[in-house]
Amino acid sequence: MSPLSYGLWLGVAFGVMSCCAYTAAAVAQRRLAVRVPEPLTGGHQIGALLRHPLWWISLVFNGGRAGFQVAAVSFAPLTVVQPLGVLVLVLGIPWSARLAHRRVSRAEWWGAAYTMVALGVLLAVTVTGDHGGVLSYGDSVLVGVGAVVLLGAVAWVAGRVPSRAWRSYLLAGAAGVAFGVSAATVKTAVGAFGEGVLAGLTHPSSPATAVIAVFGLLLAQAAYQGMDLGAPLGITTLANPVAAAVVGVALMGETYAGGWLGGVVAVGCALVAAHGIRLLTVASTEEVEAVPPGTRGT
C-alpha cells in the first residue's frame, strides 16, 4: 500500500471515529433533554444540565469528536472526510430509539434516507478544495465577534418562537453554524500555537474557539429539548459543513469546488434534505406528544 493510500485510509478511519464520538455525544444530549425537558431559558435549567453526569459525558465525546476530526483532515482531504458526516444520522437515530425503548418509525427511516442522500451528494459536489490558509488576526476577531452576535441573536429569537419544531430548527441550525465556524477558528489557533505558546494564547482565534464551541454545545442541547434526535441532528449536520465552507471560501483562501453546476445541485439537495427533515420532525413530534407530561423527566 502506497504512503498516499495509507494516509487516505487512516484519514477515513479517523473520520469514522469522529462520527461515532459525535453520535454518542448527540445521544447523550438527547437523553439529557428527556431528563431536563424544560426549554433552556433560565439559570435554573442551565444549572440542572451542569449538575447532570450526561452533560459531562457529552462533553467528553464532543472533545473526542473534535480531536478525531482534526486528525482526519490531517491525513485526508475535506472532500473525503466531510461526506462521512452522514454516518451520524445512520448511527444516531436507531441508537436513540433503542435507548427510548421504541422502534424507529417508517417516517424516520425515510426521513433519514432523504437527508443522508441529500447531504452526501451536497458535500461530494460542493465542498471546498483542500487548499487554503488560516484566518488573519483581524479576520479572527471579525469571525469570533460576528459568530457570537449571530448565535446570540438566533438564540434570542428561538426563545420567543411558540412552535416547538421551529424553535428546534433555529437552535439546531445555529449549533451547526457554531461547529462549522469553530472548525475554522481551531485550525487558525493550531497554526498560531505552532509559532509558540504565547502566540497561540494571545491570538483571538483561541478564545473565539472556546466561546463558540461552548455556545454550540448549549445550542445543540437546547435543540433537543422537546424533540427527538433525528430532525435537530439532521439540521446541525447539514449546517456545519456549509458554515465551514462559507468561512473557508470568504476568508481563508479556499476554493469552491462546485461551480455553477454545484450551486444547482446544492439547491436541489437542500430541498430534498428539507423534505427528509420534515419527515423526521413529524415522527419526533408524534413521539413526544405520545409521552404523558408527567413522565418526560424520568
PDB file of C-alpha atoms in Angstrom:
ATOM      1  CA  MET A   1       0.000   0.000   0.000  1.00  0.00           C
ATOM      2  CA  SER A   2       1.475   3.357  -1.005  1.00  0.00           C
ATOM      3  CA  PRO A   3       2.005   6.077   1.635  1.00  0.00           C
ATOM      4  CA  LEU A   4      -0.692   8.174  -0.051  1.00  0.00           C
ATOM      5  CA  SER A   5      -3.354   5.480   0.105  1.00  0.00           C
ATOM      6  CA  TYR A   6      -2.274   4.563   3.652  1.00  0.00           C
ATOM      7  CA  GLY A   7      -2.758   8.163   4.753  1.00  0.00           C
ATOM      8  CA  LEU A   8      -6.101   8.358   2.958  1.00  0.00           C
ATOM      9  CA  TRP A   9      -7.462   5.289   4.691  1.00  0.00           C
ATOM     10  CA  LEU A  10      -6.099   6.497   8.020  1.00  0.00           C
ATOM     11  CA  GLY A  11      -7.976   9.760   7.479  1.00  0.00           C
ATOM     12  CA  VAL A  12     -11.163   7.829   6.706  1.00  0.00           C
ATOM     13  CA  ALA A  13     -10.694   5.767   9.887  1.00  0.00           C
ATOM     14  CA  PHE A  14     -10.306   8.901  11.999  1.00  0.00           C
ATOM     15  CA  GLY A  15     -13.344  10.395  10.243  1.00  0.00           C
ATOM     16  CA  VAL A  16     -15.483   7.369  11.140  1.00  0.00           C
ATOM     17  CA  MET A  17     -14.243   7.548  14.747  1.00  0.00           C
ATOM     18  CA  SER A  18     -15.182  11.237  14.822  1.00  0.00           C
ATOM     19  CA  CYS A  19     -18.702  10.386  13.616  1.00  0.00           C
ATOM     20  CA  CYS A  20     -19.057   7.686  16.283  1.00  0.00           C
ATOM     21  CA  ALA A  21     -17.945  10.096  19.021  1.00  0.00           C
ATOM     22  CA  TYR A  22     -20.313  12.796  17.762  1.00  0.00           C
ATOM     23  CA  THR A  23     -23.185  10.308  17.632  1.00  0.00           C
ATOM     24  CA  ALA A  24     -22.525   9.244  21.228  1.00  0.00           C
ATOM     25  CA  ALA A  25     -22.440  12.904  22.301  1.00  0.00           C
ATOM     26  CA  ALA A  26     -25.713  13.655  20.488  1.00  0.00           C
ATOM     27  CA  VAL A  27     -27.457  10.631  22.002  1.00  0.00           C
ATOM     28  CA  ALA A  28     -26.247  11.625  25.481  1.00  0.00           C
ATOM     29  CA  GLN A  29     -27.542  15.156  24.940  1.00  0.00           C
ATOM     30  CA  ARG A  30     -30.906  13.847  23.749  1.00  0.00           C
ATOM     31  CA  ARG A  31     -31.206  11.600  26.826  1.00  0.00           C
ATOM     32  CA  LEU A  32     -30.320  14.599  28.964  1.00  0.00           C
ATOM     33  CA  ALA A  33     -33.089  16.568  27.236  1.00  0.00           C
ATOM     34  CA  VAL A  34     -35.552  13.866  28.331  1.00  0.00           C
ATOM     35  CA  ARG A  35     -34.441  14.294  31.936  1.00  0.00           C
ATOM     36  CA  VAL A  36     -34.379  18.115  31.779  1.00  0.00           C
ATOM     37  CA  PRO A  37     -37.271  18.761  29.351  1.00  0.00           C
ATOM     38  CA  GLU A  38     -37.897  22.463  30.020  1.00  0.00           C
ATOM     39  CA  PRO A  39     -36.601  24.999  27.458  1.00  0.00           C
ATOM     40  CA  LEU A  40     -33.189  26.369  28.439  1.00  0.00           C
ATOM     41  CA  THR A  41     -34.342  29.912  29.126  1.00  0.00           C
ATOM     42  CA  GLY A  42     -33.127  30.432  32.683  1.00  0.00           C
ATOM     43  CA  GLY A  43     -30.292  29.786  35.068  1.00  0.00           C
ATOM     44  CA  HIS A  44     -32.169  27.003  36.838  1.00  0.00           C
ATOM     45  CA  GLN A  45     -32.291  24.810  33.721  1.00  0.00           C
ATOM     46  CA  ILE A  46     -28.638  25.509  32.863  1.00  0.00           C
ATOM     47  CA  GLY A  47     -27.668  24.620  36.408  1.00  0.00           C
ATOM     48  CA  ALA A  48     -29.609  21.359  36.154  1.00  0.00           C
ATOM     49  CA  LEU A  49     -27.675  20.485  32.993  1.00  0.00           C
ATOM     50  CA  LEU A  50     -24.312  21.199  34.566  1.00  0.00           C
ATOM     51  CA  ARG A  51     -25.135  19.024  37.571  1.00  0.00           C
ATOM     52  CA  HIS A  52     -26.141  16.029  35.454  1.00  0.00           C
ATOM     53  CA  PRO A  53     -23.489  13.399  34.562  1.00  0.00           C
ATOM     54  CA  LEU A  54     -24.844  13.100  30.998  1.00  0.00           C
ATOM     55  CA  TRP A  55     -23.752  16.684  30.277  1.00  0.00           C
ATOM     56  CA  TRP A  56     -20.155  15.871  31.165  1.00  0.00           C
ATOM     57  CA  ILE A  57     -20.316  12.598  29.265  1.00  0.00           C
ATOM     58  CA  SER A  58     -21.423  14.529  26.181  1.00  0.00           C
ATOM     59  CA  LEU A  59     -18.513  16.947  26.669  1.00  0.00           C
ATOM     60  CA  VAL A  60     -16.036  14.062  26.698  1.00  0.00           C
ATOM     61  CA  PHE A  61     -17.458  12.620  23.486  1.00  0.00           C
ATOM     62  CA  ASN A  62     -17.569  16.034  21.821  1.00  0.00           C
ATOM     63  CA  GLY A  63     -13.931  16.528  22.744  1.00  0.00           C
ATOM     64  CA  GLY A  64     -13.125  13.180  21.169  1.00  0.00           C
ATOM     65  CA  ARG A  65     -15.071  14.159  18.061  1.00  0.00           C
ATOM     66  CA  ALA A  66     -13.049  17.331  17.671  1.00  0.00           C
ATOM     67  CA  GLY A  67      -9.743  15.522  18.140  1.00  0.00           C
ATOM     68  CA  PHE A  68     -10.583  12.780  15.643  1.00  0.00           C
ATOM     69  CA  GLN A  69     -11.796  15.380  13.141  1.00  0.00           C
ATOM     70  CA  VAL A  70      -8.510  17.271  13.319  1.00  0.00           C
ATOM     71  CA  ALA A  71      -6.625  14.010  12.806  1.00  0.00           C
ATOM     72  CA  ALA A  72      -8.889  13.032   9.895  1.00  0.00           C
ATOM     73  CA  VAL A  73      -8.330  16.221   7.893  1.00  0.00           C
ATOM     74  CA  SER A  74      -4.603  15.937   8.571  1.00  0.00           C
ATOM     75  CA  PHE A  75      -4.461  12.705   6.576  1.00  0.00           C
ATOM     76  CA  ALA A  76      -7.305  13.036   4.071  1.00  0.00           C
ATOM     77  CA  PRO A  77      -8.838  15.942   2.100  1.00  0.00           C
ATOM     78  CA  LEU A  78     -12.116  17.516   3.121  1.00  0.00           C
ATOM     79  CA  THR A  79     -13.770  16.026   0.024  1.00  0.00           C
ATOM     80  CA  VAL A  80     -13.231  12.589   1.593  1.00  0.00           C
ATOM     81  CA  VAL A  81     -13.784  13.349   5.271  1.00  0.00           C
ATOM     82  CA  GLN A  82     -16.856  15.611   5.196  1.00  0.00           C
ATOM     83  CA  PRO A  83     -19.262  13.207   3.422  1.00  0.00           C
ATOM     84  CA  LEU A  84     -18.666  10.772   6.293  1.00  0.00           C
ATOM     85  CA  GLY A  85     -20.847  13.054   8.412  1.00  0.00           C
ATOM     86  CA  VAL A  86     -23.956  11.262   7.137  1.00  0.00           C
ATOM     87  CA  LEU A  87     -22.954   8.322   9.340  1.00  0.00           C
ATOM     88  CA  VAL A  88     -24.093  10.354  12.340  1.00  0.00           C
ATOM     89  CA  LEU A  89     -27.714  10.010  11.208  1.00  0.00           C
ATOM     90  CA  VAL A  90     -27.259   6.340  10.327  1.00  0.00           C
ATOM     91  CA  LEU A  91     -25.963   5.581  13.820  1.00  0.00           C
ATOM     92  CA  GLY A  92     -27.807   8.151  15.904  1.00  0.00           C
ATOM     93  CA  ILE A  93     -31.451   7.616  15.021  1.00  0.00           C
ATOM     94  CA  PRO A  94     -31.686   3.847  15.735  1.00  0.00           C
ATOM     95  CA  TRP A  95     -29.424   4.233  18.783  1.00  0.00           C
ATOM     96  CA  SER A  96     -31.626   6.933  20.285  1.00  0.00           C
ATOM     97  CA  ALA A  97     -34.780   4.953  19.519  1.00  0.00           C
ATOM     98  CA  ARG A  98     -33.357   1.850  21.176  1.00  0.00           C
ATOM     99  CA  LEU A  99     -32.498   3.753  24.351  1.00  0.00           C
ATOM    100  CA  ALA A 100     -36.056   5.125  24.365  1.00  0.00           C
ATOM    101  CA  HIS A 101     -37.373   1.522  24.114  1.00  0.00           C
ATOM    102  CA  ARG A 102     -39.179   2.087  20.835  1.00  0.00           C
ATOM    103  CA  ARG A 103     -38.813   1.162  17.183  1.00  0.00           C
ATOM    104  CA  VAL A 104     -37.659   3.550  14.510  1.00  0.00           C
ATOM    105  CA  SER A 105     -40.782   4.604  12.618  1.00  0.00           C
ATOM    106  CA  ARG A 106     -41.177   4.283   8.863  1.00  0.00           C
ATOM    107  CA  ALA A 107     -41.258   8.082   8.556  1.00  0.00           C
ATOM    108  CA  GLU A 108     -37.955   8.314  10.422  1.00  0.00           C
ATOM    109  CA  TRP A 109     -36.287   5.771   8.121  1.00  0.00           C
ATOM    110  CA  TRP A 110     -37.481   7.650   5.034  1.00  0.00           C
ATOM    111  CA  GLY A 111     -36.566  10.997   6.548  1.00  0.00           C
ATOM    112  CA  ALA A 112     -33.091   9.788   7.439  1.00  0.00           C
ATOM    113  CA  ALA A 113     -32.636   8.311   3.950  1.00  0.00           C
ATOM    114  CA  TYR A 114     -33.647  11.544   2.184  1.00  0.00           C
ATOM    115  CA  THR A 115     -31.453  13.646   4.455  1.00  0.00           C
ATOM    116  CA  MET A 116     -28.419  11.365   4.194  1.00  0.00           C
ATOM    117  CA  VAL A 117     -28.556  11.104   0.405  1.00  0.00           C
ATOM    118  CA  ALA A 118     -29.039  14.854   0.022  1.00  0.00           C
ATOM    119  CA  LEU A 119     -26.224  15.680   2.434  1.00  0.00           C
ATOM    120  CA  GLY A 120     -23.855  13.130   0.923  1.00  0.00           C
ATOM    121  CA  VAL A 121     -24.383  14.451  -2.609  1.00  0.00           C
ATOM    122  CA  LEU A 122     -24.205  18.053  -1.404  1.00  0.00           C
ATOM    123  CA  LEU A 123     -20.852  17.556   0.295  1.00  0.00           C
ATOM    124  CA  ALA A 124     -19.442  15.458  -2.540  1.00  0.00           C
ATOM    125  CA  VAL A 125     -20.050  18.118  -5.195  1.00  0.00           C
ATOM    126  CA  THR A 126     -19.865  21.429  -3.357  1.00  0.00           C
ATOM    127  CA  VAL A 127     -17.271  21.228  -0.564  1.00  0.00           C
ATOM    128  CA  THR A 128     -14.229  23.453  -0.795  1.00  0.00           C
ATOM    129  CA  GLY A 129     -10.930  22.207  -2.107  1.00  0.00           C
ATOM    130  CA  ASP A 130      -8.249  21.094   0.334  1.00  0.00           C
ATOM    131  CA  HIS A 131      -6.082  24.151  -0.291  1.00  0.00           C
ATOM    132  CA  GLY A 132      -6.165  27.318   1.732  1.00  0.00           C
ATOM    133  CA  GLY A 133      -4.688  29.025   4.736  1.00  0.00           C
ATOM    134  CA  VAL A 134      -5.894  30.286   8.089  1.00  0.00           C
ATOM    135  CA  LEU A 135      -7.742  33.347   9.325  1.00  0.00           C
ATOM    136  CA  SER A 136      -5.760  36.544   9.683  1.00  0.00           C
ATOM    137  CA  TYR A 137      -5.627  38.324  13.054  1.00  0.00           C
ATOM    138  CA  GLY A 138      -8.293  40.820  12.005  1.00  0.00           C
ATOM    139  CA  ASP A 139     -10.500  38.179  10.394  1.00  0.00           C
ATOM    140  CA  SER A 140     -10.281  36.069  13.557  1.00  0.00           C
ATOM    141  CA  VAL A 141     -11.668  38.989  15.551  1.00  0.00           C
ATOM    142  CA  LEU A 142     -14.352  39.586  12.916  1.00  0.00           C
ATOM    143  CA  VAL A 143     -15.397  35.932  12.774  1.00  0.00           C
ATOM    144  CA  GLY A 144     -15.318  35.485  16.549  1.00  0.00           C
ATOM    145  CA  VAL A 145     -17.373  38.582  17.381  1.00  0.00           C
ATOM    146  CA  GLY A 146     -19.695  38.128  14.412  1.00  0.00           C
ATOM    147  CA  ALA A 147     -20.391  34.495  15.255  1.00  0.00           C
ATOM    148  CA  VAL A 148     -21.159  35.240  18.908  1.00  0.00           C
ATOM    149  CA  VAL A 149     -23.514  38.077  17.955  1.00  0.00           C
ATOM    150  CA  LEU A 150     -25.258  35.930  15.330  1.00  0.00           C
ATOM    151  CA  LEU A 151     -25.644  32.931  17.625  1.00  0.00           C
ATOM    152  CA  GLY A 152     -26.908  35.109  20.460  1.00  0.00           C
ATOM    153  CA  ALA A 153     -29.471  36.729  18.172  1.00  0.00           C
ATOM    154  CA  VAL A 154     -30.725  33.377  16.884  1.00  0.00           C
ATOM    155  CA  ALA A 155     -30.984  32.024  20.436  1.00  0.00           C
ATOM    156  CA  TRP A 156     -32.968  35.118  21.475  1.00  0.00           C
ATOM    157  CA  VAL A 157     -35.351  34.745  18.541  1.00  0.00           C
ATOM    158  CA  ALA A 158     -35.721  30.991  19.090  1.00  0.00           C
ATOM    159  CA  GLY A 159     -36.661  31.564  22.718  1.00  0.00           C
ATOM    160  CA  ARG A 160     -39.629  33.629  21.542  1.00  0.00           C
ATOM    161  CA  VAL A 161     -40.903  31.250  18.854  1.00  0.00           C
ATOM    162  CA  PRO A 162     -44.082  29.478  20.043  1.00  0.00           C
ATOM    163  CA  SER A 163     -43.619  26.453  17.773  1.00  0.00           C
ATOM    164  CA  ARG A 164     -41.506  23.731  19.358  1.00  0.00           C
ATOM    165  CA  ALA A 165     -40.446  22.432  15.950  1.00  0.00           C
ATOM    166  CA  TRP A 166     -39.334  25.818  14.601  1.00  0.00           C
ATOM    167  CA  ARG A 167     -37.529  26.603  17.838  1.00  0.00           C
ATOM    168  CA  SER A 168     -35.613  23.363  17.408  1.00  0.00           C
ATOM    169  CA  TYR A 169     -34.886  24.170  13.745  1.00  0.00           C
ATOM    170  CA  LEU A 170     -33.380  27.548  14.638  1.00  0.00           C
ATOM    171  CA  LEU A 171     -31.320  26.250  17.536  1.00  0.00           C
ATOM    172  CA  ALA A 172     -30.036  23.233  15.603  1.00  0.00           C
ATOM    173  CA  GLY A 173     -29.067  25.403  12.643  1.00  0.00           C
ATOM    174  CA  ALA A 174     -27.256  27.813  14.948  1.00  0.00           C
ATOM    175  CA  ALA A 175     -25.434  24.906  16.589  1.00  0.00           C
ATOM    176  CA  GLY A 176     -24.297  23.686  13.177  1.00  0.00           C
ATOM    177  CA  VAL A 177     -23.037  27.169  12.330  1.00  0.00           C
ATOM    178  CA  ALA A 178     -21.163  27.284  15.644  1.00  0.00           C
ATOM    179  CA  PHE A 179     -19.472  23.939  14.973  1.00  0.00           C
ATOM    180  CA  GLY A 180     -18.595  24.931  11.410  1.00  0.00           C
ATOM    181  CA  VAL A 181     -17.128  28.306  12.401  1.00  0.00           C
ATOM    182  CA  SER A 182     -15.204  26.777  15.302  1.00  0.00           C
ATOM    183  CA  ALA A 183     -13.590  24.370  12.828  1.00  0.00           C
ATOM    184  CA  ALA A 184     -12.099  27.405  11.072  1.00  0.00           C
ATOM    185  CA  THR A 185     -11.018  29.123  14.282  1.00  0.00           C
ATOM    186  CA  VAL A 186      -9.458  25.976  15.743  1.00  0.00           C
ATOM    187  CA  LYS A 187      -7.436  25.473  12.561  1.00  0.00           C
ATOM    188  CA  THR A 188      -6.191  29.045  12.922  1.00  0.00           C
ATOM    189  CA  ALA A 189      -5.462  28.558  16.629  1.00  0.00           C
ATOM    190  CA  VAL A 190      -3.412  25.425  15.936  1.00  0.00           C
ATOM    191  CA  GLY A 191      -1.364  27.408  13.430  1.00  0.00           C
ATOM    192  CA  ALA A 192      -0.849  30.184  15.984  1.00  0.00           C
ATOM    193  CA  PHE A 193       0.339  27.725  18.628  1.00  0.00           C
ATOM    194  CA  GLY A 194       2.861  26.459  16.081  1.00  0.00           C
ATOM    195  CA  GLU A 195       4.604  29.822  16.477  1.00  0.00           C
ATOM    196  CA  GLY A 196       4.794  29.470  20.247  1.00  0.00           C
ATOM    197  CA  VAL A 197       2.560  29.044  23.287  1.00  0.00           C
ATOM    198  CA  LEU A 198       2.333  32.775  23.952  1.00  0.00           C
ATOM    199  CA  ALA A 199       1.417  33.487  20.328  1.00  0.00           C
ATOM    200  CA  GLY A 200      -1.304  30.858  20.486  1.00  0.00           C
ATOM    201  CA  LEU A 201      -2.763  32.066  23.775  1.00  0.00           C
ATOM    202  CA  THR A 202      -2.845  35.710  22.680  1.00  0.00           C
ATOM    203  CA  HIS A 203      -4.279  35.061  19.210  1.00  0.00           C
ATOM    204  CA  PRO A 204      -8.019  35.947  19.071  1.00  0.00           C
ATOM    205  CA  SER A 205      -8.840  32.623  17.425  1.00  0.00           C
ATOM    206  CA  SER A 206      -8.111  30.780  20.699  1.00  0.00           C
ATOM    207  CA  PRO A 207     -10.735  32.456  22.927  1.00  0.00           C
ATOM    208  CA  ALA A 208     -13.091  32.592  19.933  1.00  0.00           C
ATOM    209  CA  THR A 209     -12.859  28.804  19.575  1.00  0.00           C
ATOM    210  CA  ALA A 210     -13.629  28.226  23.248  1.00  0.00           C
ATOM    211  CA  VAL A 211     -16.599  30.616  23.358  1.00  0.00           C
ATOM    212  CA  ILE A 212     -18.139  29.488  20.065  1.00  0.00           C
ATOM    213  CA  ALA A 213     -17.691  25.796  20.883  1.00  0.00           C
ATOM    214  CA  VAL A 214     -19.435  26.157  24.267  1.00  0.00           C
ATOM    215  CA  PHE A 215     -22.170  28.207  22.592  1.00  0.00           C
ATOM    216  CA  GLY A 216     -22.612  25.396  20.066  1.00  0.00           C
ATOM    217  CA  LEU A 217     -22.920  22.725  22.748  1.00  0.00           C
ATOM    218  CA  LEU A 218     -25.603  24.684  24.593  1.00  0.00           C
ATOM    219  CA  LEU A 219     -27.494  25.429  21.376  1.00  0.00           C
ATOM    220  CA  ALA A 220     -27.415  21.768  20.361  1.00  0.00           C
ATOM    221  CA  GLN A 221     -28.652  20.765  23.814  1.00  0.00           C
ATOM    222  CA  ALA A 222     -31.481  23.292  23.614  1.00  0.00           C
ATOM    223  CA  ALA A 223     -32.443  21.986  20.150  1.00  0.00           C
ATOM    224  CA  TYR A 224     -33.137  18.538  21.624  1.00  0.00           C
ATOM    225  CA  GLN A 225     -35.499  19.896  24.299  1.00  0.00           C
ATOM    226  CA  GLY A 226     -38.929  18.579  23.316  1.00  0.00           C
ATOM    227  CA  MET A 227     -37.728  16.958  20.064  1.00  0.00           C
ATOM    228  CA  ASP A 228     -36.306  13.559  19.230  1.00  0.00           C
ATOM    229  CA  LEU A 229     -32.801  13.192  17.801  1.00  0.00           C
ATOM    230  CA  GLY A 230     -33.478  12.998  14.052  1.00  0.00           C
ATOM    231  CA  ALA A 231     -34.572  16.466  12.941  1.00  0.00           C
ATOM    232  CA  PRO A 232     -32.192  18.653  15.002  1.00  0.00           C
ATOM    233  CA  LEU A 233     -29.275  16.319  14.328  1.00  0.00           C
ATOM    234  CA  GLY A 234     -30.001  16.394  10.586  1.00  0.00           C
ATOM    235  CA  ILE A 235     -30.104  20.197  10.542  1.00  0.00           C
ATOM    236  CA  THR A 236     -26.910  20.517  12.594  1.00  0.00           C
ATOM    237  CA  THR A 237     -25.126  18.008  10.367  1.00  0.00           C
ATOM    238  CA  LEU A 238     -26.201  20.000   7.295  1.00  0.00           C
ATOM    239  CA  ALA A 239     -25.367  23.475   8.629  1.00  0.00           C
ATOM    240  CA  ASN A 240     -21.930  22.510   9.965  1.00  0.00           C
ATOM    241  CA  PRO A 241     -20.036  21.954   6.671  1.00  0.00           C
ATOM    242  CA  VAL A 242     -21.945  24.736   4.921  1.00  0.00           C
ATOM    243  CA  ALA A 243     -20.825  27.274   7.534  1.00  0.00           C
ATOM    244  CA  ALA A 244     -17.258  25.973   7.410  1.00  0.00           C
ATOM    245  CA  ALA A 245     -17.243  26.231   3.622  1.00  0.00           C
ATOM    246  CA  VAL A 246     -18.540  29.814   3.676  1.00  0.00           C
ATOM    247  CA  VAL A 247     -15.802  30.928   6.094  1.00  0.00           C
ATOM    248  CA  GLY A 248     -13.169  28.967   4.193  1.00  0.00           C
ATOM    249  CA  VAL A 249     -14.040  30.477   0.812  1.00  0.00           C
ATOM    250  CA  ALA A 250     -14.643  34.016   2.058  1.00  0.00           C
ATOM    251  CA  LEU A 251     -11.723  34.427   4.437  1.00  0.00           C
ATOM    252  CA  MET A 252      -9.253  31.520   4.265  1.00  0.00           C
ATOM    253  CA  GLY A 253      -8.376  31.367   0.579  1.00  0.00           C
ATOM    254  CA  GLU A 254     -10.137  28.067  -0.093  1.00  0.00           C
ATOM    255  CA  THR A 255     -11.755  27.461  -3.449  1.00  0.00           C
ATOM    256  CA  TYR A 256     -15.357  26.479  -4.134  1.00  0.00           C
ATOM    257  CA  ALA A 257     -15.227  23.146  -5.934  1.00  0.00           C
ATOM    258  CA  GLY A 258     -18.799  23.004  -7.197  1.00  0.00           C
ATOM    259  CA  GLY A 259     -19.055  25.840  -9.682  1.00  0.00           C
ATOM    260  CA  TRP A 260     -22.451  26.829 -11.100  1.00  0.00           C
ATOM    261  CA  LEU A 261     -23.452  23.184 -11.509  1.00  0.00           C
ATOM    262  CA  GLY A 262     -22.620  22.561  -7.865  1.00  0.00           C
ATOM    263  CA  GLY A 263     -24.839  25.501  -6.959  1.00  0.00           C
ATOM    264  CA  VAL A 264     -27.787  23.997  -8.822  1.00  0.00           C
ATOM    265  CA  VAL A 265     -27.177  20.615  -7.197  1.00  0.00           C
ATOM    266  CA  ALA A 266     -26.892  22.309  -3.802  1.00  0.00           C
ATOM    267  CA  VAL A 267     -30.332  23.888  -4.163  1.00  0.00           C
ATOM    268  CA  GLY A 268     -31.845  20.553  -5.171  1.00  0.00           C
ATOM    269  CA  CYS A 269     -30.145  18.776  -2.280  1.00  0.00           C
ATOM    270  CA  ALA A 270     -31.350  21.426   0.147  1.00  0.00           C
ATOM    271  CA  LEU A 271     -34.949  20.797  -0.949  1.00  0.00           C
ATOM    272  CA  VAL A 272     -34.564  17.022  -0.597  1.00  0.00           C
ATOM    273  CA  ALA A 273     -32.936  17.445   2.814  1.00  0.00           C
ATOM    274  CA  ALA A 274     -35.758  19.778   3.896  1.00  0.00           C
ATOM    275  CA  HIS A 275     -38.295  17.073   2.969  1.00  0.00           C
ATOM    276  CA  GLY A 276     -36.308  14.478   4.939  1.00  0.00           C
ATOM    277  CA  ILE A 277     -36.060  16.723   7.975  1.00  0.00           C
ATOM    278  CA  ARG A 278     -39.800  17.382   7.778  1.00  0.00           C
ATOM    279  CA  LEU A 279     -40.438  13.637   7.970  1.00  0.00           C
ATOM    280  CA  LEU A 280     -38.084  13.354  10.923  1.00  0.00           C
ATOM    281  CA  THR A 281     -39.835  16.251  12.628  1.00  0.00           C
ATOM    282  CA  VAL A 282     -43.290  14.707  12.193  1.00  0.00           C
ATOM    283  CA  ALA A 283     -42.033  11.493  13.785  1.00  0.00           C
ATOM    284  CA  SER A 284     -40.340  13.443  16.593  1.00  0.00           C
ATOM    285  CA  THR A 285     -43.447  15.495  17.375  1.00  0.00           C
ATOM    286  CA  GLU A 286     -45.721  12.460  17.424  1.00  0.00           C
ATOM    287  CA  GLU A 287     -43.373  10.593  19.753  1.00  0.00           C
ATOM    288  CA  VAL A 288     -43.033  13.493  22.185  1.00  0.00           C
ATOM    289  CA  GLU A 289     -46.786  14.163  22.249  1.00  0.00           C
ATOM    290  CA  ALA A 290     -47.442  10.483  22.932  1.00  0.00           C
ATOM    291  CA  VAL A 291     -45.467  10.632  26.174  1.00  0.00           C
ATOM    292  CA  PRO A 292     -47.501  11.747  29.209  1.00  0.00           C
ATOM    293  CA  PRO A 293     -46.170  15.091  30.516  1.00  0.00           C
ATOM    294  CA  GLY A 294     -45.557  13.707  33.973  1.00  0.00           C
ATOM    295  CA  THR A 295     -43.166  11.028  32.677  1.00  0.00           C
ATOM    296  CA  ARG A 296     -40.895  13.081  30.434  1.00  0.00           C
ATOM    297  CA  GLY A 297     -38.373  13.796  33.079  1.00  0.00           C
ATOM    298  CA  THR A 298     -37.908  10.157  34.055  1.00  0.00           C
TER     299      THR A 298
END
